[in-house]
mmCIF file of C-alpha atoms in Angstrom:
data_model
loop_
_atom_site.group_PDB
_atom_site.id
_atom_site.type_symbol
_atom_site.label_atom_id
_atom_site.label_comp_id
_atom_site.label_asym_id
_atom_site.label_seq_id
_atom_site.Cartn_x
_atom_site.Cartn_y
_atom_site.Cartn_z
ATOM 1 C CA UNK A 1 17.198 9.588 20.892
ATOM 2 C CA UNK A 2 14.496 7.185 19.988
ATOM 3 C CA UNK A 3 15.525 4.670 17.386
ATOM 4 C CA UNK A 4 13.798 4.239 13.958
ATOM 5 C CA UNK A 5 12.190 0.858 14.833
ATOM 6 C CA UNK A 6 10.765 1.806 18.107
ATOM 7 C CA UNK A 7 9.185 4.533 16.474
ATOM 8 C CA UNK A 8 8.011 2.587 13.525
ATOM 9 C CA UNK A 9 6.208 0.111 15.795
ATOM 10 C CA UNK A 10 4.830 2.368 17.852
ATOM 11 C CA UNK A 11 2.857 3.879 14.568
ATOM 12 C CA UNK A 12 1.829 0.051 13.483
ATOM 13 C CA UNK A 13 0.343 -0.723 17.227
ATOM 14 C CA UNK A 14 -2.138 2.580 17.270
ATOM 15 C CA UNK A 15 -5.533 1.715 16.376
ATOM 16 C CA UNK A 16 -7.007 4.579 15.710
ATOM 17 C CA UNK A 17 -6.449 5.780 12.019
ATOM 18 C CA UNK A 18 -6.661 9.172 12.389
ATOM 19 C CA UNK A 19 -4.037 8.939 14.780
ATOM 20 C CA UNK A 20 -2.131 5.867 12.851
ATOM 21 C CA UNK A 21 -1.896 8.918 9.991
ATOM 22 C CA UNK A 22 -0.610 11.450 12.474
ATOM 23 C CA UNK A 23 1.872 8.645 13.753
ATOM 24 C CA UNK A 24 3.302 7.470 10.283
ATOM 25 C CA UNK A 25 3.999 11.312 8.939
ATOM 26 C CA UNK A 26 5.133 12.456 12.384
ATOM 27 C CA UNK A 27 7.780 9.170 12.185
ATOM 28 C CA UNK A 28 8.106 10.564 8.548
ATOM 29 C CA UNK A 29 9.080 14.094 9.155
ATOM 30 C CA UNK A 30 11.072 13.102 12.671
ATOM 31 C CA UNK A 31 13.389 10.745 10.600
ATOM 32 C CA UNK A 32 13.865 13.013 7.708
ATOM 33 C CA UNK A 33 14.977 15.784 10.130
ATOM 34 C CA UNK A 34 17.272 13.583 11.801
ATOM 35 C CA UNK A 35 15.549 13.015 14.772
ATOM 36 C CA UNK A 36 15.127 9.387 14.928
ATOM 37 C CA UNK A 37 18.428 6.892 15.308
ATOM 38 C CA UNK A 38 19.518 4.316 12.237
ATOM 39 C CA UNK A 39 18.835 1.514 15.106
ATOM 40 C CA UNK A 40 16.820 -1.630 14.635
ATOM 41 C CA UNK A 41 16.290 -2.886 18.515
ATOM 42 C CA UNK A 42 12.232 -4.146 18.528
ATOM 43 C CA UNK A 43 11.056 -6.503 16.107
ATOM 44 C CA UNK A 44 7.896 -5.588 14.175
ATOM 45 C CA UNK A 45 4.651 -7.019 15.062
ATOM 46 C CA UNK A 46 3.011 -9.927 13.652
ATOM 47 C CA UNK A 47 -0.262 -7.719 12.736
ATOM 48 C CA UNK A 48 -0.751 -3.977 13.081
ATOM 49 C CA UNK A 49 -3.085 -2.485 15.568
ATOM 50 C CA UNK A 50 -6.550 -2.180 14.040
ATOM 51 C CA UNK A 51 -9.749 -0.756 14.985
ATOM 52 C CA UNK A 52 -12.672 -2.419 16.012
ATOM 53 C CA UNK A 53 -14.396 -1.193 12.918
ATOM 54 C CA UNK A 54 -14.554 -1.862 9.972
ATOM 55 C CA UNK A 55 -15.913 -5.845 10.141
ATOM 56 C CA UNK A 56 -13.459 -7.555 8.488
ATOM 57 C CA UNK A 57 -14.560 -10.518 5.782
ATOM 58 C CA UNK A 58 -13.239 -12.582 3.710
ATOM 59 C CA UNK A 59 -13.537 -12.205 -0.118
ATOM 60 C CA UNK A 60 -15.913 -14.640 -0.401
ATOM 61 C CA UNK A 61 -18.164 -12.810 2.143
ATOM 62 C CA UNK A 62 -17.689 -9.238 1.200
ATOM 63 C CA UNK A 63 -21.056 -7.392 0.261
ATOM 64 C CA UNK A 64 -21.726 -6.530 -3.734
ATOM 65 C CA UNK A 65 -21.441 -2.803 -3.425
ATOM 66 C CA UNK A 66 -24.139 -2.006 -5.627
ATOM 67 C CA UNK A 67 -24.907 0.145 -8.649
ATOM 68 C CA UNK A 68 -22.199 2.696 -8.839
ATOM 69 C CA UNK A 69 -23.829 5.566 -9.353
ATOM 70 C CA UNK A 70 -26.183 4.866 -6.645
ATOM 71 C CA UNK A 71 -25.837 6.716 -3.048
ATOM 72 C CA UNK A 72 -25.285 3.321 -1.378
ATOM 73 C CA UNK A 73 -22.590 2.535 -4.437
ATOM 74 C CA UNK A 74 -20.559 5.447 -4.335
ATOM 75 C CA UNK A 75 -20.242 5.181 -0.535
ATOM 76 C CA UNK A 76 -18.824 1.573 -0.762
ATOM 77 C CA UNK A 77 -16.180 2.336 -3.398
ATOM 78 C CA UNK A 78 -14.572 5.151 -1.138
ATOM 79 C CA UNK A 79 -14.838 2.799 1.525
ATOM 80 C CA UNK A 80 -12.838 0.328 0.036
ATOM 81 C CA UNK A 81 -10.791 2.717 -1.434
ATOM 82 C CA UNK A 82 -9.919 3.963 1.951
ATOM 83 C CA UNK A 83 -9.411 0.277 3.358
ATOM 84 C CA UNK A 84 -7.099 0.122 0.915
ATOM 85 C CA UNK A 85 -5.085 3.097 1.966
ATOM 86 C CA UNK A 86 -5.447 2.281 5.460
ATOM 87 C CA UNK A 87 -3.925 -1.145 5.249
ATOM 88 C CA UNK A 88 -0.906 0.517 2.530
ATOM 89 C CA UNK A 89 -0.010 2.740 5.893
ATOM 90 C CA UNK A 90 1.012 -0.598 7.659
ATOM 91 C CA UNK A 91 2.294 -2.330 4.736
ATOM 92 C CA UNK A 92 4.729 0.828 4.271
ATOM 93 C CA UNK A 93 5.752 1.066 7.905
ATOM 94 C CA UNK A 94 6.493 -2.243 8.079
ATOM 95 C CA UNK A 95 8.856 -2.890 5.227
ATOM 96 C CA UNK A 96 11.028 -0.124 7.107
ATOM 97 C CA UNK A 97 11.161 -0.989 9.989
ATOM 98 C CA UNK A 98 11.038 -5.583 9.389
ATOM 99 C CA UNK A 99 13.369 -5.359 7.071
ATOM 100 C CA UNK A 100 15.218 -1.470 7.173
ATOM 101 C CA UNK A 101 17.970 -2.957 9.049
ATOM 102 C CA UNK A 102 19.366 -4.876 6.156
ATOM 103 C CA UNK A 103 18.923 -2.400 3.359
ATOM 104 C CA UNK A 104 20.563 0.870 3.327
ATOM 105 C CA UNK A 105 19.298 4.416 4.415
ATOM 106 C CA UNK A 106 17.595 4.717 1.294
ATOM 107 C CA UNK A 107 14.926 2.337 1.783
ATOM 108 C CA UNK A 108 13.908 3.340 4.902
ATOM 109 C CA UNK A 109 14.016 7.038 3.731
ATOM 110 C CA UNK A 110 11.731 5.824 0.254
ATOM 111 C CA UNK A 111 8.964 3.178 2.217
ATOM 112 C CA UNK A 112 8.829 5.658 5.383
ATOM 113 C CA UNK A 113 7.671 8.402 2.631
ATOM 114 C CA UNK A 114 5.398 6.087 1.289
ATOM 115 C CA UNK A 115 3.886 5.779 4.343
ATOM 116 C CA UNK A 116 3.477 9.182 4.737
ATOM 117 C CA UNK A 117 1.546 9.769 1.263
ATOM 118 C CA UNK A 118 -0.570 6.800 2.237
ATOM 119 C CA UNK A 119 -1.604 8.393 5.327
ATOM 120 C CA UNK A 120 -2.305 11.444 3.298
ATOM 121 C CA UNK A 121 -4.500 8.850 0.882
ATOM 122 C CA UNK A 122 -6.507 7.678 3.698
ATOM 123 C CA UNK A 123 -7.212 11.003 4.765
ATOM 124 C CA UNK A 124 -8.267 12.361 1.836
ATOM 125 C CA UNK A 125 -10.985 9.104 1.272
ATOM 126 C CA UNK A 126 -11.965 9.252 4.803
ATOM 127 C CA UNK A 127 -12.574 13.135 4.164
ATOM 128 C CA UNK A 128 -14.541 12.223 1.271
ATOM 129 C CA UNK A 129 -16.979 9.481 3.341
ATOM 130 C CA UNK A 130 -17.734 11.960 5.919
ATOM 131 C CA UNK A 131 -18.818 14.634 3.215
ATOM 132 C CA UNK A 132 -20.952 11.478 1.801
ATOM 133 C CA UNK A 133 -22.372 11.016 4.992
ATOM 134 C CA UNK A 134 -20.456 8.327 5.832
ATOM 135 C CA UNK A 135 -17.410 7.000 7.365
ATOM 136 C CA UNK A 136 -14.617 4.569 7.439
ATOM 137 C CA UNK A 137 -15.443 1.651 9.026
ATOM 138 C CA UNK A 138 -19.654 2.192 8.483
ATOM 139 C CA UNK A 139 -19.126 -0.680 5.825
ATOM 140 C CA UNK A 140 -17.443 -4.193 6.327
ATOM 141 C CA UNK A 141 -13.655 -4.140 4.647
ATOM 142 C CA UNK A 142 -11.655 -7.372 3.007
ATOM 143 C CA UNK A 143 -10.259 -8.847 5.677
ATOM 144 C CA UNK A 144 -7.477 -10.723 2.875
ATOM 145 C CA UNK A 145 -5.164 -7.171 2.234
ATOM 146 C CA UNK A 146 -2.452 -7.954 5.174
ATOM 147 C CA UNK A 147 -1.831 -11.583 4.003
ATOM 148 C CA UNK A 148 0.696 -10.321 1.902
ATOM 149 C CA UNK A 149 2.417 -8.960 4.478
ATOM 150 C CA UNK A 150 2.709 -12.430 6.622
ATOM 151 C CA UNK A 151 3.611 -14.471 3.829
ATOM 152 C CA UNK A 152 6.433 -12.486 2.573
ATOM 153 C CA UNK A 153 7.369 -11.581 6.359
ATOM 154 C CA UNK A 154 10.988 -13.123 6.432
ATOM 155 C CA UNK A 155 12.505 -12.026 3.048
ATOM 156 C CA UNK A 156 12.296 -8.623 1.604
ATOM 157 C CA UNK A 157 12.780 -9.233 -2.038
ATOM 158 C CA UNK A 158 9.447 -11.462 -1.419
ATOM 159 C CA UNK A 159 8.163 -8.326 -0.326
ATOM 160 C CA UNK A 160 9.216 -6.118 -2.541
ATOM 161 C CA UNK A 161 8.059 -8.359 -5.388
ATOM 162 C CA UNK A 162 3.949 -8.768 -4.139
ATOM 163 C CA UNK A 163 3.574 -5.626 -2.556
ATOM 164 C CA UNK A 164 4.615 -2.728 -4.138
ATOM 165 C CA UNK A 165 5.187 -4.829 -7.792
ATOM 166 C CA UNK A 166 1.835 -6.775 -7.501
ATOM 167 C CA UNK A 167 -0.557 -5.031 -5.310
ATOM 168 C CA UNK A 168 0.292 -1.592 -5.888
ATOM 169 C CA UNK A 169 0.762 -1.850 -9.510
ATOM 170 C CA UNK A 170 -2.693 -3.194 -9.554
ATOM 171 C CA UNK A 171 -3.889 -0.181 -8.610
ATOM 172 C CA UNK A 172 -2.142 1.179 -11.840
ATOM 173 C CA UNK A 173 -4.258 -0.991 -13.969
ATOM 174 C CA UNK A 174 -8.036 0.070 -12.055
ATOM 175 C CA UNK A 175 -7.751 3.129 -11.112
ATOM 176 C CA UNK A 176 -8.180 5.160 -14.686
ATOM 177 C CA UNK A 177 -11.159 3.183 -15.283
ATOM 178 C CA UNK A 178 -12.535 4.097 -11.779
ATOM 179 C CA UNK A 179 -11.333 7.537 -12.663
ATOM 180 C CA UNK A 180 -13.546 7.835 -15.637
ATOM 181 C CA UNK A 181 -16.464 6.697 -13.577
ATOM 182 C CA UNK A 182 -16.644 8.685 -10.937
ATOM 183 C CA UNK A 183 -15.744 11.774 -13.537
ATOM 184 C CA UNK A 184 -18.940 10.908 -15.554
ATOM 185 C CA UNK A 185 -21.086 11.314 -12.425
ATOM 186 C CA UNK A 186 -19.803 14.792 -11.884
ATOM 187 C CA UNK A 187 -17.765 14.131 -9.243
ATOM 188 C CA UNK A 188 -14.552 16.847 -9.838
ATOM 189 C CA UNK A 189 -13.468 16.784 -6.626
ATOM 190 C CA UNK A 190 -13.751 12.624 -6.296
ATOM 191 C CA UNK A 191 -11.435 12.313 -9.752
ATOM 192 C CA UNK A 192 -8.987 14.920 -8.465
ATOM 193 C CA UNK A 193 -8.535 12.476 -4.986
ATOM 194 C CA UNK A 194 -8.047 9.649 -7.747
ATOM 195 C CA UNK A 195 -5.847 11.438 -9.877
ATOM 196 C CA UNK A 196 -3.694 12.163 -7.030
ATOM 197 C CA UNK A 197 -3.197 8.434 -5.633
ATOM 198 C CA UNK A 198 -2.611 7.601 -9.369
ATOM 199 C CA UNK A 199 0.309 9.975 -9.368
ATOM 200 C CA UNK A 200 1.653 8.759 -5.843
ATOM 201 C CA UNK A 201 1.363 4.916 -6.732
ATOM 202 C CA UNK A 202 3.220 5.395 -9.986
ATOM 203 C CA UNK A 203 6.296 6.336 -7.844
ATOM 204 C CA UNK A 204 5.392 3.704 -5.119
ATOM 205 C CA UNK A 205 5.769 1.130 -7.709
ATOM 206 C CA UNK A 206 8.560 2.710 -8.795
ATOM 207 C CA UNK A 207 10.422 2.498 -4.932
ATOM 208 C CA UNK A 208 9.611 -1.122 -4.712
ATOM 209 C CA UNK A 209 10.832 -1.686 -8.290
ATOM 210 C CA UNK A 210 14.468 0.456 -7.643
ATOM 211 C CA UNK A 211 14.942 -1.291 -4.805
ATOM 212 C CA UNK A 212 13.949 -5.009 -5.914
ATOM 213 C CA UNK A 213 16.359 -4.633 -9.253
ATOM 214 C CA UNK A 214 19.116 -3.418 -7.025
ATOM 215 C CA UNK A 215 18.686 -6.922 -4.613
ATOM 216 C CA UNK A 216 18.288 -8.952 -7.195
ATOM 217 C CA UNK A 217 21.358 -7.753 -8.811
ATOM 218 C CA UNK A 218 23.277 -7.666 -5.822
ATOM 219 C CA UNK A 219 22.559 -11.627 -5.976
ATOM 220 C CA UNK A 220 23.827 -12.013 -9.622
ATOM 221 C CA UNK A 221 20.352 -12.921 -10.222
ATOM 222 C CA UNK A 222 18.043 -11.640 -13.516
ATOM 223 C CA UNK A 223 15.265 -9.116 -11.806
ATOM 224 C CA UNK A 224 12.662 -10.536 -14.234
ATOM 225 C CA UNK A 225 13.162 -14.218 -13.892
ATOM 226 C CA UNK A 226 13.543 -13.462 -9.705
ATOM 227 C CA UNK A 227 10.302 -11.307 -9.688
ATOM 228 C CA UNK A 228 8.144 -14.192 -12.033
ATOM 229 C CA UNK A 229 9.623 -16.720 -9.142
ATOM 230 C CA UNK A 230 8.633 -15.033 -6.340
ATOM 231 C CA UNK A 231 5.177 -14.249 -7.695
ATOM 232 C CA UNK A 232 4.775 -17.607 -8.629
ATOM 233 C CA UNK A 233 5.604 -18.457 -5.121
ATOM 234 C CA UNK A 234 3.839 -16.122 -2.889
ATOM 235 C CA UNK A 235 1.382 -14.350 -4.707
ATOM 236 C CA UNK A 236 -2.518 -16.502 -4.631
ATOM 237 C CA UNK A 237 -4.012 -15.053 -6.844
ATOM 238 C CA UNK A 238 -3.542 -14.120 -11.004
ATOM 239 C CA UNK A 239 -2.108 -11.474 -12.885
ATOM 240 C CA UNK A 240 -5.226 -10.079 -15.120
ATOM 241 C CA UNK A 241 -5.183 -7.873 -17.994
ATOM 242 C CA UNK A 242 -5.633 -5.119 -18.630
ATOM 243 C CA UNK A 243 -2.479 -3.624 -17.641
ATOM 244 C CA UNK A 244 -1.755 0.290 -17.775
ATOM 245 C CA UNK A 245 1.591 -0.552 -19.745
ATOM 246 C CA UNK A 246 2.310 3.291 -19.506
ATOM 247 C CA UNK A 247 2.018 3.828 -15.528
ATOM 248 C CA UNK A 248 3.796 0.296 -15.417
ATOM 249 C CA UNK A 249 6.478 1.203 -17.675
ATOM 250 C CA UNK A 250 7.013 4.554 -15.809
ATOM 251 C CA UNK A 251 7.370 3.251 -12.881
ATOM 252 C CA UNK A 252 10.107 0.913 -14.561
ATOM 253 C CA UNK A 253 7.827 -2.421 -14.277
ATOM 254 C CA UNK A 254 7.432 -3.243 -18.373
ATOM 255 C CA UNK A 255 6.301 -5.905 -19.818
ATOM 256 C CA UNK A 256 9.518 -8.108 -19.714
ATOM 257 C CA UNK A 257 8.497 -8.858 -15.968
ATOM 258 C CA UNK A 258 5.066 -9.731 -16.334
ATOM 259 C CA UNK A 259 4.328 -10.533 -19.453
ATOM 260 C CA UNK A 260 5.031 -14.166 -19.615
ATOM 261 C CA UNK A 261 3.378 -14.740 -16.407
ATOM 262 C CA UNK A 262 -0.119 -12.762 -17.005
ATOM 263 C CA UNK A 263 -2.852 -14.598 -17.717
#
């Protein structure tokens, strides 16, 4: 039987993304049914397999995207949108399989699910391009969304505190107000893709959250205080209002963590 980790990295080193999503749900539904073993025998590579498109920039560099109810507009925010999702697919297989072996069955059973929705993300945006004409990887794509990953690479509540807890519950706070946008240009089907991801993040930020207050008390140490530490420690940029208290607080992130620390 092939082990968990073997088939983890196997999803993170395919290029392709269509076939990275088939790869992270088929890892998905094999280790749900039992099919994979709890075994953690290959380390996890430093960066996923990517393909040669999209250009990758740096923040600084990154095109303005436009007006957004313009043709050219609307293409670039489902392109990032879809970077986005692409890079979550990696970010998700790898916390299960770098740092599975030292958590319990649950986290690998919660982070390789959330790999699976954000395959199903990614397919949905990448859906949505080609019915715009487009397609992922037409545009150039932040080149800055995998950082994360390496500098939180050798300690898991690190990870769970910038990933899920920072990133992801970003994505909390924008999204409605994208939502609204892309609702007042008529686009139904658009704000029913963003209403879904909306949904799924609240209990992705929830995961990370369950899990990180577990470690943290596990180490007689306050969650709050060990989440503001490790943010102020690993995470380069600022936490910005406005914050979607209500997504935040359902997910069971409220203000006690991130209040003091929000600029």
């Amino acid at each position: 039987m092939q082990s968990v980790a073997h088939a983890i990295r196997e999803a993170l080193l395919t290029p392709d993304p269509r076939a990275k999503c088939f790869a992270a749900r088929d890892v998905a539904r094999r280790w749900r049914l039992g099919k994979l073993e709890w075994c953690f025998d290959v380390t996890m590579p430093d960066r996923p397999a990517w393909p040669d498109k999209p250009e990758l920039l740096a923040p600084n560099r990154m095109p303005r995207r436009g007006k957004g109810g313009s043709e050219r507009g609307r293409i670039a925010l489902w392109h990032a949108l879809a970077h986005i999702e692409f890079v979550a697919i990696d970010l998700a297989l790898d916390m299960a399989g770098r740092f599975g072996g030292q958590m319990d069955r649950s986290f690998v059973d919660d982070f390789l699910s959330v790999a699976a929705d954000e395959a199903m993300h990614f397919a949905l945006l990448d859906r949505k391009l080609r019915a715009l004409g487009s397609h992922y990887g037409a545009l150039p794509a932040h080149a800055g969304l995998w950082e994360a990953a390496e500098d939180t690479s050798a300690d898991v509540a690190a990870r769970l505190a910038i990933v899920p807890m920072v990133l992801e519950a970003r994505g909390l706070d924008v999204t409605p107000s994208t939502l609204v946008r892309v609702r007042s240009q008529g686009d139904e089907n658009g704000a029913k893709i963003l209403e879904r991801i909306l949904d799924d993040e609240i209990r992705h930020v929830a995961i990370g959250t369950k899990h990180f207050v577990a470690l943290a008390k596990a180490r007689n140490e306050s969650p709050e205080k060990a989440w503001q530490n490790l943010v102020e420690r690993h995470f380069r940029g600022v936490l910005k209002a406005p914050f979607n208290d209500s997504a935040r607080l359902a997910a069971g992130l409220s203000r006690d963590f991130y209040g003091a620390i929000a600029s």
